[in-house]
Tab-separated table of C-alpha atoms and ligand atoms in Angstrom:
chain	number	residue	atom	x	y	z
A	1	MET	CA	-21.306	16.567	-39.121
A	2	LYS	CA	-21.037	18.433	-35.907
A	3	TYR	CA	-19.077	16.665	-32.969
A	4	ILE	CA	-19.187	18.343	-29.517
A	5	ILE	CA	-16.804	16.954	-27.050
A	6	ILE	CA	-17.336	17.751	-23.323
A	7	GLY	CA	-13.540	17.753	-21.448
A	8	GLY	CA	-10.470	18.997	-23.174
A	9	ASP	CA	-7.973	16.473	-21.545
A	10	ALA	CA	-6.676	12.900	-22.316
A	11	ALA	CA	-10.000	11.206	-23.701
A	12	GLY	CA	-11.404	14.055	-25.303
A	13	MET	CA	-8.432	15.399	-27.136
A	14	SER	CA	-7.566	11.834	-28.405
A	15	ALA	CA	-10.991	11.584	-29.611
A	16	ALA	CA	-10.880	15.185	-31.363
A	17	MET	CA	-7.395	14.357	-33.005
A	18	GLN	CA	-8.569	11.029	-34.468
A	19	ILE	CA	-11.594	13.012	-36.144
A	20	VAL	CA	-9.297	15.791	-37.387
A	21	ARG	CA	-6.571	13.057	-38.807
A	22	ASN	CA	-9.195	10.599	-40.304
A	23	SER	CA	-12.151	12.612	-41.609
A	24	GLU	CA	-12.709	16.293	-43.633
A	25	GLY	CA	-15.239	18.824	-43.526
A	26	ASN	CA	-16.673	18.258	-40.075
A	27	GLU	CA	-16.981	20.837	-37.259
A	28	ILE	CA	-15.265	19.900	-34.070
A	29	VAL	CA	-16.369	22.010	-30.765
A	30	THR	CA	-14.846	21.288	-27.562
A	31	TYR	CA	-15.849	22.613	-24.061
A	32	GLU	CA	-13.717	22.475	-20.913
A	33	LYS	CA	-14.615	24.031	-17.707
A	34	GLY	CA	-10.939	24.516	-16.616
A	35	GLU	CA	-8.026	26.746	-18.428
A	36	THR	CA	-5.875	24.008	-19.537
A	37	TYR	CA	-6.261	21.560	-22.235
A	38	SER	CA	-4.362	18.130	-22.731
A	39	TYR	CA	-2.043	17.894	-19.880
A	40	GLY	CA	-0.116	15.116	-18.201
A	41	GLN	CA	-2.078	14.784	-14.918
A	42	CYS	CA	0.148	11.984	-14.221
A	43	GLY	CA	3.234	13.908	-14.045
A	44	LEU	CA	1.570	16.328	-11.106
A	45	PRO	CA	3.342	14.895	-8.064
A	46	TYR	CA	6.863	15.223	-9.972
A	47	THR	CA	6.256	19.013	-10.455
A	48	ILE	CA	6.147	19.454	-6.568
A	49	ASN	CA	9.369	17.656	-5.707
A	50	GLY	CA	11.200	19.463	-8.814
A	51	ILE	CA	11.806	16.505	-10.896
A	52	VAL	CA	9.591	18.045	-13.454
A	53	ASP	CA	10.768	21.640	-13.512
A	54	SER	CA	7.499	23.320	-14.483
A	55	THR	CA	3.698	22.549	-14.646
A	56	ASP	CA	4.068	24.052	-18.162
A	57	ASP	CA	6.082	21.181	-18.987
A	58	LEU	CA	3.076	18.600	-18.475
A	59	ILE	CA	1.023	20.709	-21.161
A	60	ALA	CA	1.147	18.854	-24.782
A	61	ARG	CA	-1.016	21.050	-26.752
A	62	THR	CA	-2.541	24.271	-25.724
A	63	PRO	CA	-6.299	25.261	-26.830
A	64	GLU	CA	-4.664	27.732	-29.249
A	65	THR	CA	-2.783	25.073	-30.719
A	66	PHE	CA	-5.752	22.853	-31.219
A	67	GLN	CA	-7.531	25.885	-32.546
A	68	GLU	CA	-5.036	27.209	-35.030
A	69	LYS	CA	-3.313	24.084	-36.210
A	70	TYR	CA	-6.062	21.556	-36.188
A	71	GLY	CA	-9.171	23.826	-36.662
A	72	ILE	CA	-10.759	22.496	-33.470
A	73	LYS	CA	-12.997	25.160	-31.737
A	74	THR	CA	-11.570	25.182	-28.248
A	75	HIS	CA	-13.425	26.828	-25.452
A	76	THR	CA	-11.918	27.172	-21.692
A	77	LEU	CA	-13.954	27.895	-18.674
A	78	HIS	CA	-16.962	26.643	-20.181
A	79	GLU	CA	-18.832	24.165	-18.071
A	80	VAL	CA	-21.677	21.879	-19.718
A	81	THR	CA	-24.416	21.688	-17.007
A	82	LYS	CA	-27.255	19.994	-18.897
A	83	VAL	CA	-27.632	17.759	-22.100
A	84	ASP	CA	-31.015	17.404	-23.992
A	85	CYS	CA	-30.667	14.127	-25.965
A	86	GLU	CA	-34.060	14.679	-27.665
A	87	LYS	CA	-32.901	18.178	-29.053
A	88	LYS	CA	-29.328	17.025	-29.374
A	89	MET	CA	-28.377	20.133	-27.416
A	90	VAL	CA	-25.745	20.971	-24.591
A	91	TYR	CA	-26.183	23.792	-22.190
A	92	GLY	CA	-23.876	25.533	-19.784
A	93	THR	CA	-21.937	28.273	-18.303
A	94	ASN	CA	-19.384	30.459	-19.633
A	95	HIS	CA	-17.461	31.188	-16.470
A	96	HIS	CA	-15.281	33.939	-18.405
A	97	THR	CA	-18.583	36.072	-18.481
A	98	GLY	CA	-21.044	34.344	-16.116
A	99	GLU	CA	-23.363	33.828	-18.987
A	100	GLY	CA	-25.172	30.705	-20.215
A	101	PHE	CA	-24.453	29.057	-23.347
A	102	GLU	CA	-25.867	26.544	-25.598
A	103	ASP	CA	-25.272	24.416	-28.504
A	104	GLN	CA	-26.306	21.623	-30.937
A	105	TYR	CA	-24.598	18.415	-31.815
A	106	ASP	CA	-24.827	15.711	-34.421
A	107	ARG	CA	-22.566	13.360	-32.110
A	108	LEU	CA	-21.509	13.992	-28.637
A	109	LEU	CA	-18.466	12.667	-26.814
A	110	VAL	CA	-18.710	12.845	-22.815
A	111	ALA	CA	-15.302	12.936	-21.772
A	112	THR	CA	-15.362	14.602	-18.505
A	113	GLY	CA	-13.204	12.413	-16.317
A	114	ALA	CA	-13.542	12.243	-12.706
A	115	SER	CA	-13.234	14.308	-9.468
A	116	PRO	CA	-11.248	13.524	-6.041
A	117	ASN	CA	-13.642	12.595	-3.455
A	118	CYS	CA	-14.034	15.053	-0.498
A	119	PRO	CA	-16.080	13.479	2.167
A	120	PRO	CA	-18.013	15.926	4.029
A	121	TRP	CA	-15.573	16.123	6.993
A	122	GLU	CA	-15.837	19.172	9.427
A	123	GLY	CA	-13.527	21.706	8.820
A	124	ILE	CA	-12.618	20.732	5.419
A	125	GLU	CA	-12.778	24.166	3.776
A	126	SER	CA	-9.896	25.080	5.982
A	127	GLU	CA	-6.622	26.433	4.643
A	128	GLY	CA	-3.934	23.975	3.847
A	129	ILE	CA	-6.040	20.951	2.627
A	130	PHE	CA	-5.810	19.928	-0.980
A	131	THR	CA	-6.615	17.456	-3.387
A	132	LEU	CA	-4.446	16.801	-6.266
A	133	LYS	CA	-6.084	16.681	-9.673
A	134	THR	CA	-5.085	19.764	-11.778
A	135	ILE	CA	-2.481	22.082	-12.616
A	136	PRO	CA	-3.951	24.816	-10.145
A	137	ASP	CA	-4.215	22.092	-7.591
A	138	ALA	CA	-0.565	21.511	-7.773
A	139	GLU	CA	0.463	25.147	-7.993
A	140	GLU	CA	-1.670	25.912	-4.827
A	141	ILE	CA	0.095	23.140	-2.837
A	142	MET	CA	3.655	24.285	-3.942
A	143	ASN	CA	2.444	27.902	-2.984
A	144	TYR	CA	1.360	26.758	0.383
A	145	ILE	CA	4.629	24.789	1.239
A	146	ASN	CA	7.231	26.876	3.228
A	147	GLU	CA	9.281	26.455	6.290
A	148	ASP	CA	6.260	26.509	8.551
A	149	VAL	CA	4.943	23.525	6.837
A	150	GLN	CA	6.648	20.467	8.494
A	151	ASN	CA	3.967	17.874	9.003
A	152	VAL	CA	2.142	16.539	6.385
A	153	THR	CA	-0.768	14.189	6.568
A	154	ILE	CA	-1.982	12.154	3.569
A	155	ILE	CA	-5.266	10.712	4.033
A	156	GLY	CA	-5.613	7.600	1.733
A	157	GLY	CA	-3.182	4.986	0.884
A	158	GLY	CA	-3.869	4.258	-2.750
A	159	TYR	CA	-1.493	5.354	-5.476
A	160	ILE	CA	-1.720	9.123	-5.397
A	161	GLY	CA	-1.336	8.857	-1.873
A	162	LEU	CA	1.876	6.957	-2.099
A	163	GLU	CA	3.573	9.392	-4.893
A	164	MET	CA	2.458	12.311	-2.938
A	165	ALA	CA	4.252	10.674	0.432
A	166	GLU	CA	7.328	10.216	-1.791
A	167	THR	CA	7.246	13.672	-3.162
A	168	LEU	CA	6.926	15.430	0.194
A	169	CYS	CA	9.489	13.205	1.959
A	170	ASP	CA	11.935	14.211	-0.890
A	171	ILE	CA	11.627	17.954	0.020
A	172	GLY	CA	12.177	17.315	3.559
A	173	LYS	CA	8.756	17.174	5.114
A	174	ASN	CA	7.623	14.647	7.824
A	175	VAL	CA	4.893	12.431	6.498
A	176	GLN	CA	2.212	10.592	7.643
A	177	ILE	CA	-0.346	8.425	5.844
A	178	ILE	CA	-3.779	7.669	7.728
A	179	GLU	CA	-5.795	4.814	5.870
A	180	ARG	CA	-8.889	3.698	7.219
A	181	GLY	CA	-8.258	0.235	6.009
A	182	GLU	CA	-5.440	-2.261	7.271
A	183	ARG	CA	-2.883	-1.645	4.512
A	184	LEU	CA	-1.522	0.589	1.911
A	185	ALA	CA	-2.097	0.019	-1.896
A	186	LYS	CA	-5.093	-2.315	-1.392
A	187	ILE	CA	-4.842	-3.655	-5.007
A	188	PHE	CA	-2.263	-5.768	-3.866
A	189	ASP	CA	-2.780	-8.728	-1.651
A	190	GLU	CA	-1.464	-8.669	1.920
A	191	ASP	CA	1.662	-10.745	1.446
A	192	MET	CA	2.632	-8.130	-0.877
A	193	SER	CA	1.518	-5.049	0.856
A	194	GLU	CA	4.115	-5.834	3.600
A	195	LEU	CA	6.797	-5.080	1.305
A	196	ILE	CA	5.164	-1.523	0.616
A	197	HIS	CA	5.162	-1.133	4.190
A	198	GLU	CA	8.383	-1.791	4.805
A	199	GLN	CA	9.683	0.590	2.074
A	200	ALA	CA	7.490	3.287	3.808
A	201	GLU	CA	9.220	2.579	7.174
A	202	LYS	CA	12.475	2.639	5.774
A	203	GLN	CA	11.862	6.282	4.523
A	204	ASN	CA	10.231	7.289	8.013
A	205	VAL	CA	6.831	7.774	6.566
A	206	LYS	CA	4.486	7.197	9.506
A	207	LEU	CA	1.651	4.806	8.730
A	208	THR	CA	-1.529	4.806	10.787
A	209	PHE	CA	-3.917	2.140	10.086
A	210	LYS	CA	-7.739	1.665	11.071
A	211	GLU	CA	-8.438	5.242	11.786
A	212	SER	CA	-11.400	7.158	10.191
A	213	VAL	CA	-11.048	10.763	9.531
A	214	GLU	CA	-13.626	12.670	11.195
A	215	GLY	CA	-12.686	16.444	10.642
A	216	PHE	CA	-9.849	18.896	10.712
A	217	LYS	CA	-8.957	21.690	13.429
A	218	THR	CA	-7.614	24.821	12.731
A	219	ASN	CA	-5.206	27.526	14.283
A	220	ASP	CA	-6.548	30.993	14.883
A	221	ASN	CA	-5.502	32.117	11.473
A	222	GLY	CA	-7.607	29.384	9.833
A	223	ARG	CA	-4.855	27.035	8.754
A	224	VAL	CA	-5.179	23.329	9.567
A	225	ARG	CA	-3.515	22.453	12.559
A	226	CYS	CA	-4.668	18.767	12.925
A	227	VAL	CA	-6.384	15.914	11.470
A	228	VAL	CA	-9.080	14.424	13.772
A	229	THR	CA	-9.782	10.717	13.621
A	230	ASP	CA	-12.094	8.241	15.480
A	231	GLN	CA	-8.882	7.536	17.403
A	232	GLY	CA	-7.438	10.950	18.116
A	233	GLU	CA	-5.656	13.889	16.789
A	234	HIS	CA	-2.698	14.255	14.221
A	235	PRO	CA	-0.818	17.207	14.221
A	236	SER	CA	-0.589	18.408	10.731
A	237	ASP	CA	0.333	21.673	8.856
A	238	LEU	CA	-0.807	20.320	5.426
A	239	VAL	CA	-3.061	17.744	4.609
A	240	ILE	CA	-3.585	16.096	1.120
A	241	ILE	CA	-6.938	14.061	0.539
A	242	ALA	CA	-6.710	11.086	-1.723
A	243	VAL	CA	-9.392	8.881	-0.852
A	244	GLY	CA	-10.434	7.813	-4.698
A	245	VAL	CA	-12.414	9.777	-7.423
A	246	THR	CA	-15.980	9.896	-8.509
A	247	PRO	CA	-16.910	10.023	-12.365
A	248	ASN	CA	-18.210	13.242	-13.575
A	249	THR	CA	-21.591	12.317	-14.715
A	250	SER	CA	-23.932	14.179	-12.545
A	251	PHE	CA	-24.889	16.618	-15.010
A	252	LEU	CA	-26.454	13.880	-17.085
A	253	GLN	CA	-29.157	13.250	-14.681
A	254	GLY	CA	-32.376	12.971	-16.251
A	255	THR	CA	-30.907	12.132	-19.519
A	256	GLY	CA	-31.524	8.451	-19.460
A	257	ILE	CA	-27.767	7.619	-19.886
A	258	PHE	CA	-27.181	4.474	-18.231
A	259	THR	CA	-24.477	4.754	-15.487
A	260	SER	CA	-23.143	1.719	-13.763
A	261	VAL	CA	-19.929	1.036	-11.795
A	262	HIS	CA	-19.312	3.888	-9.173
A	263	GLY	CA	-21.573	5.939	-11.638
A	264	ALA	CA	-19.632	5.736	-14.700
A	265	ILE	CA	-21.336	5.717	-18.233
A	266	GLU	CA	-21.616	2.171	-19.346
A	267	VAL	CA	-20.312	1.941	-22.922
A	268	ASN	CA	-20.331	-0.685	-25.335
A	269	THR	CA	-17.217	-1.919	-27.167
A	270	TYR	CA	-17.517	1.012	-29.697
A	271	MET	CA	-17.933	3.486	-26.852
A	272	GLU	CA	-21.437	4.261	-27.150
A	273	SER	CA	-23.523	5.018	-24.322
A	274	THR	CA	-27.065	3.858	-24.076
A	275	ILE	CA	-28.373	7.129	-25.806
A	276	LYS	CA	-27.962	7.217	-29.662
A	277	ASP	CA	-25.056	9.634	-30.903
A	278	ILE	CA	-23.732	10.100	-27.430
A	279	TYR	CA	-20.266	8.355	-26.898
A	280	ALA	CA	-18.362	8.401	-23.660
A	281	ALA	CA	-14.714	7.716	-22.835
A	282	GLY	CA	-11.917	8.148	-20.154
A	283	ASP	CA	-12.568	8.352	-16.187
A	284	CYS	CA	-16.031	9.084	-16.774
A	285	ALA	CA	-16.750	5.684	-18.641
A	286	THR	CA	-16.728	2.064	-17.598
A	287	GLN	CA	-13.910	-0.272	-19.310
A	288	TYR	CA	-14.577	-3.868	-20.275
A	289	HIS	CA	-12.187	-6.028	-17.960
A	290	ARG	CA	-10.938	-8.941	-20.057
A	291	VAL	CA	-10.106	-11.146	-17.052
A	292	LYS	CA	-13.339	-10.678	-15.172
A	293	GLN	CA	-15.236	-10.541	-18.456
A	294	ARG	CA	-17.531	-7.798	-17.264
A	295	PRO	CA	-17.281	-3.832	-17.274
A	296	ASP	CA	-15.288	-2.378	-14.404
A	297	TYR	CA	-14.223	1.133	-13.501
A	298	ILE	CA	-10.315	1.425	-13.063
A	299	PRO	CA	-9.588	5.187	-14.027
A	300	LEU	CA	-6.221	5.499	-15.534
A	301	GLY	CA	-4.589	7.721	-18.357
A	302	THR	CA	-3.785	4.697	-20.469
A	303	HIS	CA	-7.388	3.870	-20.587
A	304	ALA	CA	-8.555	7.290	-21.308
A	305	ASN	CA	-6.256	7.585	-24.160
A	306	LYS	CA	-7.034	4.517	-25.746
A	307	GLN	CA	-10.786	4.686	-25.278
A	308	GLY	CA	-10.795	8.367	-26.592
A	309	ARG	CA	-8.949	7.329	-29.690
A	310	VAL	CA	-11.451	4.422	-30.183
A	311	ALA	CA	-14.254	6.854	-29.723
A	312	GLY	CA	-13.222	9.578	-32.100
A	313	LEU	CA	-12.749	6.571	-34.735
A	314	ASN	CA	-16.406	5.426	-34.105
A	315	MET	CA	-17.741	8.848	-34.225
A	316	ILE	CA	-16.671	9.300	-37.653
A	317	ASN	CA	-18.101	5.859	-38.656
A	318	ILE	CA	-14.807	3.789	-38.757
A	319	PRO	CA	-15.801	1.016	-36.855
A	320	THR	CA	-13.011	0.349	-34.032
A	321	PRO	CA	-13.726	-1.926	-30.898
A	322	PHE	CA	-12.043	-1.289	-27.566
A	323	LYS	CA	-10.508	-4.695	-26.719
A	324	GLY	CA	-10.694	-3.863	-22.934
A	325	ILE	CA	-8.302	-3.642	-20.028
A	326	VAL	CA	-6.879	-6.266	-17.871
A	327	GLY	CA	-6.146	-3.889	-15.105
A	328	SER	CA	-2.352	-3.272	-15.566
A	329	SER	CA	-0.383	-0.514	-13.189
A	330	ILE	CA	2.577	0.389	-11.924
A	331	ILE	CA	3.725	2.860	-9.056
A	332	LYS	CA	7.156	3.934	-8.023
A	333	PHE	CA	7.264	4.194	-4.107
A	334	PHE	CA	10.723	5.401	-3.133
A	335	ASP	CA	13.272	2.610	-4.182
A	336	ALA	CA	10.411	0.076	-5.212
A	337	ALA	CA	8.352	-0.320	-8.153
A	338	LEU	CA	4.833	-1.868	-7.433
A	339	GLY	CA	3.389	-3.712	-10.476
A	340	LYS	CA	0.043	-5.113	-10.787
A	341	THR	CA	-1.853	-6.853	-13.818
A	342	GLY	CA	-5.080	-8.694	-13.543
A	343	LEU	CA	-6.593	-9.832	-10.597
A	344	SER	CA	-5.401	-10.093	-6.752
A	345	GLU	CA	-6.629	-12.955	-4.752
A	346	HIS	CA	-8.963	-10.691	-3.178
A	347	GLU	CA	-10.365	-9.791	-6.527
A	348	ALA	CA	-10.735	-13.021	-7.762
A	349	GLU	CA	-12.376	-14.201	-4.600
A	350	ALA	CA	-15.082	-11.091	-4.763
A	351	ILE	CA	-16.034	-12.475	-8.158
A	352	HIS	CA	-16.018	-15.918	-7.260
A	353	PHE	CA	-13.340	-17.181	-9.579
A	354	PRO	CA	-11.767	-20.209	-8.737
A	355	TYR	CA	-7.970	-19.503	-8.001
A	356	THR	CA	-4.785	-20.512	-6.390
A	357	SER	CA	-1.575	-18.556	-6.158
A	358	VAL	CA	2.196	-18.805	-6.206
A	359	THR	CA	4.635	-16.266	-4.839
A	360	ILE	CA	8.514	-16.357	-4.957
A	361	ASP	CA	11.498	-14.391	-4.224
A	362	SER	CA	13.668	-14.034	-6.975
A	363	ASN	CA	16.251	-11.158	-8.401
A	364	HIS	CA	16.344	-9.003	-11.108
A	365	ALA	CA	19.877	-10.261	-12.591
A	366	ALA	CA	21.766	-13.420	-12.337
A	367	GLY	CA	22.639	-14.016	-8.723
A	368	TYR	CA	26.435	-14.246	-9.320
A	369	TYR	CA	26.077	-11.054	-11.124
A	370	SER	CA	24.328	-9.104	-8.496
A	371	LYS	CA	21.903	-9.761	-5.500
A	372	ASP	CA	21.248	-6.154	-4.739
A	373	ASN	CA	17.733	-6.167	-6.664
A	374	PRO	CA	15.380	-8.609	-4.787
A	375	MET	CA	11.916	-8.935	-6.645
A	376	LYS	CA	8.916	-10.784	-5.195
A	377	VAL	CA	6.693	-12.298	-7.702
A	378	LYS	CA	2.943	-13.454	-7.255
A	379	LEU	CA	1.118	-15.339	-9.905
A	380	VAL	CA	-2.842	-15.895	-9.440
A	381	TYR	CA	-4.003	-18.307	-11.400
A	382	ASN	CA	-7.299	-20.442	-12.130
A	383	ASP	CA	-6.585	-23.760	-10.035
A	384	HIS	CA	-8.868	-25.727	-12.707
A	385	THR	CA	-7.820	-24.337	-16.038
A	386	ARG	CA	-4.334	-23.102	-15.140
A	387	VAL	CA	-5.116	-19.854	-16.754
A	388	LEU	CA	-3.489	-16.982	-15.590
A	389	LEU	CA	-5.732	-14.268	-13.746
A	390	GLY	CA	-3.345	-11.904	-12.458
A	391	ALA	CA	0.289	-11.116	-11.155
A	392	GLN	CA	1.955	-8.904	-8.539
A	393	ILE	CA	5.493	-7.993	-8.659
A	394	ILE	CA	7.400	-5.783	-6.174
A	395	GLY	CA	10.949	-4.954	-6.780
A	396	GLY	CA	13.458	-2.475	-8.135
A	397	GLU	CA	14.803	-2.483	-11.658
A	398	GLY	CA	12.936	-4.853	-14.225
A	399	VAL	CA	9.528	-4.808	-12.474
A	400	ASP	CA	8.089	-2.975	-15.417
A	401	LYS	CA	9.151	-5.442	-18.165
A	402	ARG	CA	7.773	-8.391	-16.102
A	403	ILE	CA	4.534	-7.052	-15.332
A	404	ASP	CA	4.000	-6.232	-19.111
A	405	VAL	CA	4.738	-9.641	-20.165
A	406	ILE	CA	2.380	-10.829	-17.989
A	407	ALA	CA	-0.180	-8.061	-18.968
A	408	THR	CA	0.446	-9.539	-22.473
A	409	ALA	CA	-0.121	-13.193	-21.332
A	410	LEU	CA	-3.484	-11.996	-19.669
A	411	TYR	CA	-4.705	-10.431	-22.699
A	412	HIS	CA	-4.287	-13.826	-24.724
A	413	SER	CA	-5.565	-15.738	-21.885
A	414	MET	CA	-2.499	-17.822	-21.767
A	415	THR	CA	-1.914	-20.621	-18.910
A	416	VAL	CA	0.946	-20.470	-16.533
A	417	ASP	CA	2.396	-23.418	-18.323
A	418	GLU	CA	2.531	-21.365	-21.405
A	419	LEU	CA	4.376	-18.746	-19.649
A	420	VAL	CA	7.013	-21.211	-18.898
A	421	ASP	CA	7.250	-21.856	-22.618
A	422	LEU	CA	7.874	-18.127	-23.582
A	423	ASP	CA	11.281	-17.126	-25.290
A	424	LEU	CA	12.126	-14.378	-23.215
A	425	SER	CA	15.621	-12.300	-23.687
A	426	TYR	CA	18.457	-13.343	-20.749
A	427	ALA	CA	21.611	-11.864	-20.007
A	428	PRO	CA	23.169	-11.824	-16.342
A	429	PRO	CA	22.772	-8.337	-15.776
A	430	PHE	CA	18.890	-8.578	-16.728
A	431	ASN	CA	17.773	-11.822	-15.149
A	432	SER	CA	18.685	-15.682	-14.840
A	433	VAL	CA	18.332	-18.207	-17.545
A	434	TRP	CA	14.900	-18.741	-16.329
A	435	ASP	CA	13.298	-15.136	-15.626
A	436	PRO	CA	11.744	-14.828	-12.402
A	437	ILE	CA	8.086	-14.701	-13.849
A	438	GLN	CA	9.112	-18.014	-15.468
A	439	GLN	CA	10.461	-19.236	-12.069
A	440	ALA	CA	6.969	-18.335	-10.357
A	441	ALA	CA	5.358	-20.254	-13.307
A	442	ARG	CA	7.376	-23.455	-12.966
A	443	ARG	CA	6.556	-23.256	-9.212
A	444	ALA	CA	2.950	-23.292	-10.037
B	501	FAD	P1	-9.680	14.296	-17.158
B	501	FAD	O1	-8.051	14.169	-17.466
B	501	FAD	O2	-9.979	14.284	-15.588
B	501	FAD	O3	-10.292	15.360	-17.987
B	501	FAD	C1	-11.573	15.692	-17.882
B	501	FAD	C2	-11.838	17.094	-18.250
B	501	FAD	O4	-13.282	17.232	-18.502
B	501	FAD	C3	-11.117	18.047	-17.325
B	501	FAD	O5	-10.335	18.824	-17.776
B	501	FAD	C4	-12.387	18.539	-16.572
B	501	FAD	O6	-12.305	19.827	-16.338
B	501	FAD	C5	-13.220	18.371	-17.775
B	501	FAD	N1	-14.602	18.700	-17.401
B	501	FAD	C6	-15.243	17.733	-16.388
B	501	FAD	N2	-16.652	18.080	-16.307
B	501	FAD	C7	-16.790	19.170	-17.415
B	501	FAD	C8	-18.113	19.998	-17.687
B	501	FAD	N3	-19.066	19.626	-17.004
B	501	FAD	N4	-18.152	20.593	-18.717
B	501	FAD	C9	-17.014	20.995	-19.428
B	501	FAD	N5	-15.652	20.341	-18.948
B	501	FAD	C10	-15.600	19.467	-17.957
B	501	FAD	N6	-3.055	7.342	-14.618
B	501	FAD	C11	-1.940	6.433	-15.356
B	501	FAD	O7	-2.305	5.709	-16.156
B	501	FAD	N7	-0.746	6.299	-14.509
B	501	FAD	C12	-0.332	7.151	-13.830
B	501	FAD	O8	0.624	7.221	-13.358
B	501	FAD	C13	-1.388	8.130	-13.287
B	501	FAD	N8	-0.900	9.111	-12.117
B	501	FAD	C14	-1.926	10.047	-11.936
B	501	FAD	C15	-1.483	10.949	-10.900
B	501	FAD	C16	-2.394	11.948	-10.550
B	501	FAD	C17	-1.742	12.985	-9.305
B	501	FAD	C18	-3.682	12.074	-10.912
B	501	FAD	C19	-4.702	13.029	-10.801
B	501	FAD	C20	-4.019	10.908	-12.102
B	501	FAD	C21	-2.911	10.080	-12.582
B	501	FAD	N9	-3.549	9.282	-13.402
B	501	FAD	C22	-2.588	8.080	-13.957
B	501	FAD	C23	-5.168	9.120	-13.974
B	501	FAD	C24	-4.992	10.282	-15.290
B	501	FAD	O9	-4.651	11.023	-15.069
B	501	FAD	C25	-6.470	10.099	-15.574
B	501	FAD	O10	-6.965	8.586	-15.958
B	501	FAD	C26	-6.880	10.657	-17.038
B	501	FAD	O11	-6.314	12.143	-16.968
B	501	FAD	C27	-7.904	10.611	-17.488
B	501	FAD	O12	-8.318	11.494	-18.421
B	501	FAD	P2	-9.755	11.883	-18.901
B	501	FAD	O13	-9.938	12.558	-20.197
B	501	FAD	O14	-10.635	10.944	-18.926
B	501	FAD	O15	-10.170	12.814	-17.672
């Protein structure tokens, strides 16, 4: 069998490694349009403030390692621009030479990820305006930053915007976030976002809400000078655009491959697209959301690695279902950890799920041990069946373990009452006898 994989990062190379490890005598060919394979994109913000020494530290395996150690025929700077499902052919451009290439597959995996959105704002091509997605992006930002760069504007208050705000504050810049909505981190409900705003204000991050960016003005040297919105101008020496991503699927137009939520490739449990022998995984594909009970699009590294693994196994006829997601994530924002799993009230409302919620203020450790680590816990649950629908937890230490307990509970469709019954670990430095999530469940 000949397997072709388009995209050489999390999903693509997870699949390739499963094929290598679990089958023999196959040919695996990978086409990657960039120069790097298999790197930790999630670590990019931390290369800019120096927590991670070098972008090289993010690379798990090089194309040479995949080739020499695992026999995978890796290609860099090879962009696939067309797929012919009838002939089972891929076509593209070799950017090393500028020439075209073509290749035939028995089974194909599309693992092309997603690209940062860049609206057609006037002046967007000016110097000093960046998105953050790849190692070259991070390096370009680092190369641009110098003493003259003092005022940084981040457009978009999602998780990449928040991580970049922290990073750029760390290196002494004046940071402003412009968000066209009314709050940061919209995956959280309003009552929880307030804590995120407090955190930003404590760190002198200027927050500008309900302004829509229209363009950029530059100095005579072509460098960005300010961001222009529908409300005014914001002086900026450097701009980071972080306004979401779009799946890289446009090259599949005309193939008949069905794309749905946000243009992501709709896959079944076995990562198969609607076209025989074409699979998809990662940021270019949908994920089945277990709580919503429908396909969704939440592009995260956790999903890409799992879906890639599952796709690789199915491609070699080892039937392995992808069990779906519950929408778990965690973000570090200065001293706070922002954990979320399942549905917020907004999300439950949008899909007409009956819900109610409970919010409590608690503490990571027993009150008599330390009061320094407050934690706000919000549970969203079905007000008829009492089945948990989601949780949002904001605090410092210990948010991660609690959100993951609830993610596990969501996976098993547990009720708030069953959460009360769980036998969780306890000692004063780590919680109270009733853990904060159980306190919230009892309140519910
Ligand atoms: P990608 O990693 O995007 O890889 C797709 C590859 O396909 C790319 O290398 C691309 O060059 C290549 N490609 C695209 N089109 C073509 C083509 N036509 N021909 C050939 N090659 C092509 N996730 C988390 O879970 N937690 C985090 O903390 C987190 N932090 C993040 C921080 C940042 C700054 C960023 C940018 C992302 C972060 N993510 C995080 C998201 C995570 O990195 C992605 O979900 C993950 O990388 C997706 O993997 P993928 O293989 O599907 O796509």
